[in-house]
């Protein structure tokens, strides 16, 4: 604790206070949206227009600009959820719990997009909508893990208890994800030859890589926007009896 | 009372309780046998087909039987309040909970080993695979109980936790299913299975050490 400089500690303490978080995110939101839209426009322009078509796959490879960032996000959000849940569990910070809980539906959405776009890409490339490919399979199991988190949160009425349950489950999941991933990969190499999975990155060209990274960054900002919006609503509904919410609402009514 | 005595006392108590309610012990076993009987009826009884899918069927059925038996792990203790007493005891909850899980496995997991040879004969599995099947069941079913305990502890306070439990627990069972099923399959075709068995042992050790901690945390959360 003594190693961390004072202003940073103060920043975190203030972030943990609901009214301050609510006001700050309200001010940040327009900026986040603008940055997201700029990154998205640049990424899409670069990916769909500037990048050359692939010499083997033609134009259909361009789905990676949605698929790959979503797949990255699906894992990233699970880790964020587990870390935030762990912080909430250890230091009993209400906002960390809310961040963990609000991340789950966004993460499930990204996982679903990654699955659907993977399947859409698979149709022209592999000839079928679904192949028991290692990555697709572990992504599917990840989706089930997300749905379990969402289902558990919905099933418990007391939301403080529910977010603790979600945090424990997310931590268990985050330990298990690498084990599941590698076991699925191992299973895949045993059951079918490397005919299909020969998709290992053939050292992607810079003109294709830059839009991909831009899209990945845009998706990060989208996640931030969606998660913060959910967190704000969750915060309001949990704190509906608190003084700051009541005074804010009455202030809004007067305006 | 010392920790080790408390630990054994819990195991003994749960075993005595289980012996007095033998029907609960028999249910997962009957389920296991029944599900496996349904497969030949559903897909036809060609011997080569059954032999090919036997390891997978047996392991998927073991997974489902283990999952269905999970509810009895904490249910009666939760209903009559003895779970609160366990949580209030001065000993670490995770160790006491481990005792309960071990007792539960002895009652519901270990009997699966007894009927497995019968089922292997039903499905025409080669003799060389039988010993590996028993070994994987011996190593794998404790993991199912340990991981399942996390799911039960999270959902024990809910009135309708059954479907949710399967959603929480089954994805986490995937690694056990993959390695155990594959080991039996490989053994059937006469290939070495050392790698799979070693991985199963390491999964078991990992679960033995790590799983009681979230179980204890989740129980404390569920009781409050």
Coordinates of C-alpha atoms in Angstrom, one line a residue:
Chain A
X1 CA 0.0 0.0 0.0
X2 CA 2.8 2.4 0.8
X3 CA 4.4 1.8 -2.5
X4 CA 1.5 3.3 -4.5
X5 CA 1.7 7.1 -4.8
X6 CA -1.0 9.0 -3.1
X7 CA -2.9 10.5 -6.1
X8 CA -3.4 7.0 -7.6
X9 CA -4.8 5.7 -4.3
X10 CA -7.1 8.7 -4.1
X11 CA -8.2 8.2 -7.7
X12 CA -9.2 4.6 -7.0
X13 CA -10.9 5.5 -3.8
X14 CA -13.0 8.2 -5.6
X15 CA -13.7 5.7 -8.5
X16 CA -15.2 3.3 -5.9
X17 CA -17.7 5.9 -4.8
X18 CA -20.9 5.4 -6.9
X19 CA -21.9 9.1 -7.3
X20 CA -18.4 10.0 -8.5
X21 CA -18.3 7.0 -10.9
X22 CA -21.7 7.9 -12.3
X23 CA -20.8 11.6 -12.9
X24 CA -17.4 10.7 -14.4
X25 CA -18.7 8.1 -16.8
X26 CA -21.4 10.5 -17.9
X27 CA -18.8 13.1 -18.8
X28 CA -16.5 10.4 -20.5
X29 CA -19.2 8.8 -22.5
X30 CA -19.3 11.2 -25.5
X31 CA -15.5 11.0 -25.8
X32 CA -15.6 7.3 -25.8
X33 CA -18.3 7.2 -28.5
X34 CA -16.3 9.6 -30.7
X35 CA -13.1 7.6 -30.3
X36 CA -15.0 4.4 -31.0
X37 CA -16.6 5.7 -34.2
X38 CA -13.3 7.1 -35.5
X39 CA -11.5 3.9 -34.9
X40 CA -14.3 1.9 -36.4
X41 CA -14.5 4.1 -39.5
X42 CA -10.7 3.9 -40.0
X43 CA -10.6 0.1 -39.4
X44 CA -13.5 -0.6 -41.7
X45 CA -12.1 1.7 -44.5
X46 CA -8.7 0.1 -44.2
X47 CA -10.0 -3.4 -43.9
X48 CA -12.8 -3.4 -46.6
X49 CA -11.3 -0.9 -49.1
X50 CA -7.6 -0.4 -48.7
X51 CA -6.4 -3.9 -47.9
X52 CA -5.8 -6.0 -50.9
X53 CA -7.8 -9.2 -51.4
X54 CA -6.2 -12.4 -50.3
X55 CA -4.5 -14.4 -53.0
X56 CA -6.2 -17.6 -52.0
X57 CA -9.4 -16.6 -50.2
X58 CA -10.3 -13.6 -52.3
X59 CA -12.6 -11.1 -50.5
X60 CA -14.2 -13.5 -48.2
X61 CA -11.2 -13.3 -45.8
X62 CA -12.4 -9.8 -44.9
X63 CA -14.7 -11.3 -42.3
X64 CA -11.6 -11.6 -40.0
X65 CA -12.0 -7.8 -39.3
X66 CA -15.0 -8.7 -37.3
X67 CA -14.3 -12.3 -36.4
X68 CA -10.8 -12.0 -35.0
X69 CA -11.4 -8.9 -32.8
X70 CA -14.5 -10.5 -31.4
X71 CA -12.7 -13.7 -30.6
X72 CA -10.0 -11.7 -28.8
X73 CA -12.6 -9.7 -27.0
X74 CA -14.4 -12.8 -25.8
X75 CA -11.3 -14.0 -23.9
X76 CA -10.3 -10.5 -22.8
X77 CA -13.7 -9.7 -21.3
X78 CA -13.7 -13.0 -19.4
X79 CA -10.4 -12.2 -17.8
X80 CA -11.6 -8.6 -17.0
X81 CA -14.7 -10.1 -15.5
X82 CA -12.7 -12.5 -13.3
X83 CA -10.2 -9.8 -12.2
X84 CA -13.0 -7.3 -11.4
X85 CA -14.9 -10.1 -9.6
X86 CA -11.8 -11.0 -7.6
X87 CA -11.3 -7.4 -6.6
X88 CA -14.9 -7.2 -5.6
X89 CA -14.6 -10.4 -3.6
X90 CA -11.5 -9.4 -1.7
X91 CA -12.0 -5.7 -1.1
X92 CA -15.8 -5.7 -1.2
X93 CA -15.9 -2.8 -3.7
X94 CA -19.4 -2.5 -5.0
X95 CA -18.3 -1.0 -8.3
X96 CA -15.9 -3.8 -9.1
X97 CA -18.8 -6.3 -8.6
X98 CA -20.9 -4.2 -10.9
X99 CA -18.2 -4.1 -13.6
X100 CA -17.8 -7.9 -13.4
X101 CA -21.6 -8.4 -13.7
X102 CA -22.0 -5.9 -16.5
X103 CA -19.2 -7.4 -18.5
X104 CA -20.8 -10.8 -18.9
X105 CA -23.6 -10.1 -21.4
X106 CA -21.2 -8.0 -23.6
X107 CA -18.7 -10.9 -23.5
X108 CA -21.3 -13.4 -24.4
X109 CA -22.3 -11.2 -27.3
X110 CA -18.8 -11.0 -28.6
X111 CA -18.4 -14.8 -28.2
X112 CA -21.6 -15.3 -30.2
X113 CA -20.4 -13.0 -32.9
X114 CA -17.1 -14.8 -33.1
X115 CA -19.0 -18.1 -33.5
X116 CA -21.4 -16.9 -36.1
X117 CA -18.8 -15.1 -38.2
X118 CA -16.5 -18.2 -37.9
X119 CA -19.3 -20.3 -39.2
X120 CA -20.1 -17.9 -42.0
X121 CA -16.5 -17.9 -43.1
X122 CA -16.4 -21.7 -42.8
X123 CA -19.2 -22.1 -45.4
X124 CA -17.3 -21.0 -48.5
X125 CA -13.9 -22.1 -47.1
X126 CA -14.6 -25.5 -45.6
X127 CA -17.9 -26.2 -47.3
X128 CA -19.9 -26.6 -44.1
X129 CA -21.3 -24.3 -41.5
X130 CA -19.7 -26.1 -38.7
X131 CA -16.5 -28.0 -38.2
X132 CA -15.3 -29.4 -34.9
X133 CA -12.3 -27.2 -35.1
X134 CA -10.3 -26.7 -31.9
X135 CA -10.8 -22.9 -31.8
X136 CA -14.5 -23.0 -32.7
X137 CA -15.2 -25.7 -30.1
X138 CA -13.4 -23.9 -27.3
X139 CA -15.2 -20.7 -28.3
X140 CA -18.5 -22.6 -28.0
X141 CA -17.6 -23.9 -24.5
X142 CA -16.6 -20.3 -23.6
X143 CA -20.1 -19.2 -24.7
X144 CA -21.6 -21.8 -22.3
X145 CA -19.4 -20.5 -19.5
X146 CA -20.7 -17.0 -20.2
X147 CA -24.3 -18.2 -20.3
X148 CA -23.7 -20.0 -16.9
X149 CA -22.5 -16.7 -15.4
X150 CA -25.5 -14.8 -16.8
X151 CA -27.9 -17.5 -15.7
X152 CA -26.4 -17.6 -12.2
X153 CA -26.7 -13.9 -11.8
X154 CA -30.3 -13.9 -12.9
X155 CA -31.2 -16.8 -10.6
X156 CA -30.2 -15.2 -7.3
X157 CA -32.5 -12.5 -6.1
X158 CA -30.2 -10.6 -3.8
X159 CA -27.9 -8.8 -6.2
X160 CA -25.0 -8.4 -3.7
X161 CA -25.0 -12.2 -3.2
X162 CA -25.5 -12.8 -6.9
X163 CA -22.4 -10.7 -7.8
X164 CA -20.3 -12.7 -5.2
X165 CA -21.5 -15.9 -6.8
X166 CA -20.6 -14.6 -10.3
X167 CA -17.2 -13.6 -9.0
X168 CA -16.5 -17.0 -7.7
X169 CA -17.7 -18.7 -10.8
X170 CA -15.7 -16.3 -13.0
X171 CA -12.5 -17.1 -11.0
X172 CA -13.1 -20.8 -11.3
X173 CA -13.8 -20.4 -15.1
X174 CA -10.6 -18.4 -15.6
X175 CA -8.5 -21.1 -14.1
X176 CA -10.3 -23.7 -16.3
X177 CA -10.3 -21.8 -19.6
X178 CA -6.6 -22.6 -20.4
X179 CA -7.1 -26.3 -19.4
X180 CA -10.2 -26.6 -21.5
X181 CA -8.6 -24.8 -24.4
X182 CA -5.5 -27.0 -24.5
X183 CA -7.5 -30.2 -23.9
X184 CA -9.8 -29.3 -26.8
X185 CA -6.8 -28.5 -29.0
X186 CA -5.2 -31.8 -28.1
X187 CA -8.5 -33.6 -28.8
X188 CA -8.7 -32.0 -32.1
X189 CA -5.3 -33.0 -33.3
X190 CA -6.0 -36.6 -32.4
X191 CA -9.4 -36.9 -34.0
X192 CA -8.8 -35.2 -37.4
X193 CA -5.8 -34.5 -39.5
X194 CA -4.5 -31.0 -40.0
X195 CA -6.4 -30.6 -43.3
X196 CA -8.8 -28.1 -41.9
X197 CA -7.0 -26.3 -39.2
X198 CA -4.2 -25.3 -41.6
X199 CA -5.2 -21.8 -40.9
X200 CA -2.1 -20.9 -39.0
X201 CA -1.3 -17.2 -39.6
X202 CA 0.8 -17.2 -42.8
X203 CA 2.5 -14.0 -41.5
X204 CA -0.1 -11.5 -42.3
X205 CA 0.8 -8.5 -44.4
X206 CA 1.0 -5.0 -42.8
X207 CA -1.7 -3.6 -45.0
X208 CA -4.1 -6.2 -43.6
X209 CA -2.7 -6.1 -40.0
X210 CA -3.1 -2.4 -39.4
X211 CA -6.9 -2.4 -40.0
X212 CA -7.2 -5.5 -37.9
X213 CA -5.5 -3.8 -35.0
X214 CA -7.6 -0.7 -35.5
X215 CA -10.7 -2.9 -35.4
X216 CA -9.5 -4.6 -32.2
X217 CA -9.0 -1.2 -30.6
X218 CA -12.4 -0.1 -31.7
X219 CA -14.0 -3.2 -30.2
X220 CA -12.2 -2.5 -26.9
X221 CA -13.8 0.9 -26.9
X222 CA -17.2 -0.5 -27.8
X223 CA -16.9 -2.9 -24.9
X224 CA -16.0 0.0 -22.6
X225 CA -19.1 1.9 -23.8
X226 CA -21.5 -1.0 -23.5
X227 CA -20.1 -2.2 -20.2
X228 CA -20.2 1.3 -18.6
X229 CA -23.8 1.9 -19.8
X230 CA -24.9 -1.4 -18.3
X231 CA -22.9 -0.6 -15.1
X232 CA -24.6 2.8 -14.8
X233 CA -28.1 1.3 -15.1
X234 CA -27.2 -1.5 -12.7
X235 CA -25.8 1.1 -10.3
X236 CA -29.0 3.2 -10.4
X237 CA -31.2 0.3 -9.8
X238 CA -29.1 -1.0 -6.9
X239 CA -28.7 2.5 -5.3
X240 CA -32.3 3.6 -6.0
X241 CA -32.8 4.4 -2.3
X242 CA -29.6 6.3 -1.9
X243 CA -29.6 10.0 -1.4
X244 CA -27.5 10.9 -4.5
X245 CA -29.8 9.0 -6.8
X246 CA -32.9 10.6 -5.3
X247 CA -31.5 14.1 -5.4
X248 CA -30.3 13.6 -9.0
X249 CA -33.7 12.5 -10.1
X250 CA -35.5 15.4 -8.4
X251 CA -32.9 17.8 -9.9
X252 CA -33.7 16.3 -13.3
X253 CA -37.4 16.7 -12.7
X254 CA -37.0 20.4 -11.9
X255 CA -34.9 21.0 -15.0
Chain B
X1 CA -11.1 -31.6 18.3
X2 CA -8.2 -31.6 16.0
X3 CA -8.5 -30.9 12.4
X4 CA -7.8 -34.4 11.2
X5 CA -10.3 -35.8 13.7
X6 CA -13.0 -33.4 12.5
X7 CA -12.1 -34.3 8.9
X8 CA -12.6 -38.0 9.5
X9 CA -15.6 -37.4 11.7
X10 CA -17.3 -35.7 8.7
X11 CA -16.5 -38.5 6.3
X12 CA -17.7 -41.1 8.8
X13 CA -21.0 -39.2 9.5
X14 CA -21.7 -38.8 5.8
X15 CA -21.0 -42.5 5.1
X16 CA -23.3 -43.6 7.9
X17 CA -26.0 -41.3 6.7
X18 CA -25.6 -42.7 3.2
X19 CA -25.8 -46.3 4.4
X20 CA -29.1 -45.5 6.1
X21 CA -30.5 -44.2 2.9
X22 CA -29.4 -46.7 0.4
X23 CA -31.9 -45.8 -2.3
X24 CA -30.1 -42.5 -2.8
X25 CA -26.9 -44.5 -3.4
X26 CA -28.5 -46.7 -5.9
X27 CA -30.1 -43.9 -8.0
X28 CA -27.1 -42.6 -9.9
X29 CA -26.0 -46.2 -10.5
X30 CA -29.3 -47.2 -12.0
X31 CA -29.3 -44.0 -14.1
X32 CA -25.8 -44.8 -15.4
X33 CA -26.9 -48.3 -16.4
X34 CA -30.2 -47.1 -17.9
X35 CA -28.7 -44.4 -20.1
X36 CA -26.2 -46.8 -21.5
X37 CA -29.0 -49.3 -22.2
X38 CA -30.8 -46.6 -24.2
X39 CA -28.0 -46.1 -26.6
X40 CA -28.2 -49.4 -28.4
X41 CA -32.0 -49.0 -28.6
X42 CA -31.6 -45.6 -30.1
X43 CA -28.9 -46.1 -32.6
X44 CA -29.2 -49.8 -33.4
X45 CA -27.2 -52.7 -32.1
X46 CA -24.5 -53.2 -34.8
X47 CA -21.5 -54.5 -32.8
X48 CA -18.8 -52.6 -34.6
X49 CA -20.8 -49.3 -34.2
X50 CA -21.3 -49.9 -30.5
X51 CA -17.7 -50.8 -30.0
X52 CA -16.6 -47.6 -31.7
X53 CA -18.7 -45.3 -29.5
X54 CA -18.5 -47.3 -26.3
X55 CA -15.8 -45.2 -24.5
X56 CA -17.6 -42.0 -25.3
X57 CA -21.0 -43.3 -24.3
X58 CA -19.8 -44.7 -21.0
X59 CA -18.0 -41.5 -20.1
X60 CA -20.8 -39.1 -21.1
X61 CA -23.2 -41.3 -19.0
X62 CA -20.8 -41.2 -16.1
X63 CA -20.7 -37.4 -16.4
X64 CA -24.5 -37.2 -16.4
X65 CA -24.8 -39.6 -13.5
X66 CA -22.2 -37.7 -11.5
X67 CA -24.0 -34.4 -12.2
X68 CA -27.4 -35.8 -11.1
X69 CA -26.0 -37.2 -7.9
X70 CA -24.5 -33.8 -7.0
X71 CA -27.7 -32.4 -5.5
X72 CA -27.5 -34.8 -2.5
X73 CA -24.0 -33.5 -1.6
X74 CA -25.2 -30.5 0.5
X75 CA -29.0 -30.7 0.2
X76 CA -29.9 -32.4 3.5
X77 CA -27.3 -30.5 5.5
X78 CA -28.5 -27.3 4.0
X79 CA -32.1 -28.1 4.9
X80 CA -31.5 -29.2 8.5
X81 CA -29.0 -26.5 9.3
X82 CA -25.9 -28.7 9.9
X83 CA -24.2 -27.0 7.0
X84 CA -24.2 -23.8 9.1
X85 CA -22.6 -25.7 12.0
X86 CA -19.9 -26.8 9.6
X87 CA -19.3 -23.2 8.5
X88 CA -19.3 -22.0 12.1
X89 CA -16.7 -24.6 13.3
X90 CA -13.2 -23.2 14.1
X91 CA -11.6 -25.5 11.4
X92 CA -11.0 -24.2 7.8
X93 CA -14.2 -24.8 5.9
X94 CA -12.4 -26.0 2.8
X95 CA -10.9 -29.0 4.6
X96 CA -14.2 -30.0 6.1
X97 CA -15.9 -29.6 2.8
X98 CA -13.2 -31.8 1.2
X99 CA -14.3 -34.5 3.7
X100 CA -17.9 -34.2 2.6
X101 CA -16.8 -34.4 -1.1
X102 CA -14.7 -37.5 -0.5
X103 CA -17.6 -39.2 1.3
X104 CA -19.9 -38.2 -1.5
X105 CA -17.5 -39.7 -4.1
X106 CA -17.2 -42.9 -2.1
X107 CA -21.0 -43.2 -2.2
X108 CA -21.8 -42.1 -5.7
X109 CA -18.6 -42.2 -7.8
X110 CA -16.9 -45.3 -6.7
X111 CA -19.9 -47.6 -7.4
X112 CA -19.8 -46.6 -11.0
X113 CA -16.6 -48.6 -11.2
X114 CA -18.4 -51.7 -10.0
X115 CA -20.9 -51.7 -12.9
X116 CA -18.5 -50.4 -15.6
X117 CA -17.2 -53.9 -16.5
X118 CA -20.8 -55.0 -17.0
X119 CA -21.5 -52.1 -19.3
X120 CA -18.2 -52.7 -21.2
X121 CA -19.4 -56.2 -21.9
X122 CA -22.8 -54.9 -23.0
X123 CA -21.2 -52.6 -25.5
X124 CA -18.6 -55.2 -26.7
X125 CA -15.6 -53.3 -25.6
X126 CA -12.3 -55.1 -26.2
X127 CA -10.8 -56.7 -23.0
X128 CA -7.6 -54.7 -23.3
X129 CA -9.6 -51.5 -22.7
X130 CA -11.4 -52.6 -19.6
X131 CA -8.6 -52.0 -17.1
X132 CA -7.9 -48.6 -18.6
X133 CA -11.7 -47.8 -18.4
X134 CA -11.6 -48.6 -14.7
X135 CA -8.5 -46.6 -14.2
X136 CA -9.9 -43.5 -15.9
X137 CA -13.1 -43.9 -13.9
X138 CA -11.1 -44.1 -10.7
X139 CA -9.1 -41.0 -11.6
X140 CA -11.9 -39.1 -13.3
X141 CA -15.0 -39.4 -11.1
X142 CA -13.3 -37.7 -8.1
X143 CA -12.7 -34.7 -10.3
X144 CA -16.3 -34.7 -11.3
X145 CA -17.3 -34.6 -7.6
X146 CA -14.8 -31.9 -6.8
X147 CA -15.8 -29.6 -9.7
X148 CA -19.4 -30.4 -9.3
X149 CA -19.2 -29.3 -5.6
X150 CA -18.4 -25.8 -6.8
X151 CA -21.6 -25.7 -8.8
X152 CA -23.7 -27.1 -6.1
X153 CA -22.3 -24.7 -3.5
X154 CA -23.2 -21.8 -5.8
X155 CA -26.8 -23.0 -6.4
X156 CA -27.7 -24.6 -3.1
X157 CA -29.8 -21.6 -2.0
X158 CA -31.9 -21.5 -5.1
X159 CA -35.2 -23.2 -5.4
X160 CA -34.8 -24.4 -8.9
X161 CA -31.1 -24.8 -9.4
X162 CA -31.1 -28.1 -11.3
X163 CA -30.9 -26.8 -14.9
X164 CA -28.6 -24.0 -13.9
X165 CA -26.3 -26.5 -12.2
X166 CA -25.8 -28.5 -15.5
X167 CA -25.0 -25.2 -17.3
X168 CA -22.4 -24.3 -14.7
X169 CA -20.8 -27.7 -14.3
X170 CA -20.8 -29.5 -17.7
X171 CA -18.5 -27.1 -19.5
X172 CA -16.0 -27.6 -16.7
X173 CA -16.2 -31.3 -17.2
X174 CA -14.9 -31.1 -20.8
X175 CA -11.2 -31.8 -20.1
X176 CA -11.9 -35.0 -18.1
X177 CA -14.3 -36.2 -20.8
X178 CA -11.7 -35.6 -23.5
X179 CA -8.7 -37.3 -21.8
X180 CA -10.6 -40.2 -20.2
X181 CA -12.7 -41.0 -23.3
X182 CA -9.6 -40.8 -25.5
X183 CA -7.5 -43.0 -23.2
X184 CA -10.2 -45.8 -23.3
X185 CA -10.4 -45.5 -27.0
X186 CA -6.6 -45.7 -27.5
X187 CA -6.4 -48.6 -25.1
X188 CA -9.0 -50.4 -27.2
X189 CA -6.8 -50.2 -30.3
X190 CA -3.8 -51.3 -28.3
X191 CA -2.0 -48.0 -28.2
X192 CA -0.1 -46.6 -25.1
X193 CA -2.2 -44.3 -22.8
X194 CA 0.5 -43.1 -20.4
X195 CA 0.1 -39.5 -21.5
X196 CA -3.6 -39.4 -20.9
X197 CA -3.4 -41.1 -17.6
X198 CA -0.7 -38.7 -16.4
X199 CA -2.8 -35.7 -17.4
X200 CA -5.8 -37.2 -15.6
X201 CA -3.7 -37.6 -12.5
X202 CA -2.5 -34.0 -12.7
X203 CA -6.1 -32.8 -13.2
X204 CA -7.1 -34.8 -10.2
X205 CA -4.3 -33.4 -8.0
X206 CA -5.1 -29.8 -9.2
X207 CA -8.8 -30.2 -8.4
X208 CA -8.1 -31.8 -5.1
X209 CA -6.0 -28.8 -4.0
X210 CA -7.9 -25.9 -5.6
X211 CA -11.6 -26.9 -5.7
X212 CA -12.4 -26.9 -2.0
X213 CA -11.5 -23.2 -1.8
X214 CA -14.2 -21.9 -4.1
X215 CA -16.6 -24.4 -2.6
X216 CA -16.0 -23.0 0.9
X217 CA -16.4 -19.4 -0.4
X218 CA -19.5 -20.2 -2.3
X219 CA -21.1 -22.0 0.7
X220 CA -20.4 -19.0 2.9
X221 CA -22.1 -16.8 0.3
X222 CA -25.1 -19.1 -0.1
X223 CA -25.7 -19.4 3.6
X224 CA -25.8 -15.7 4.2

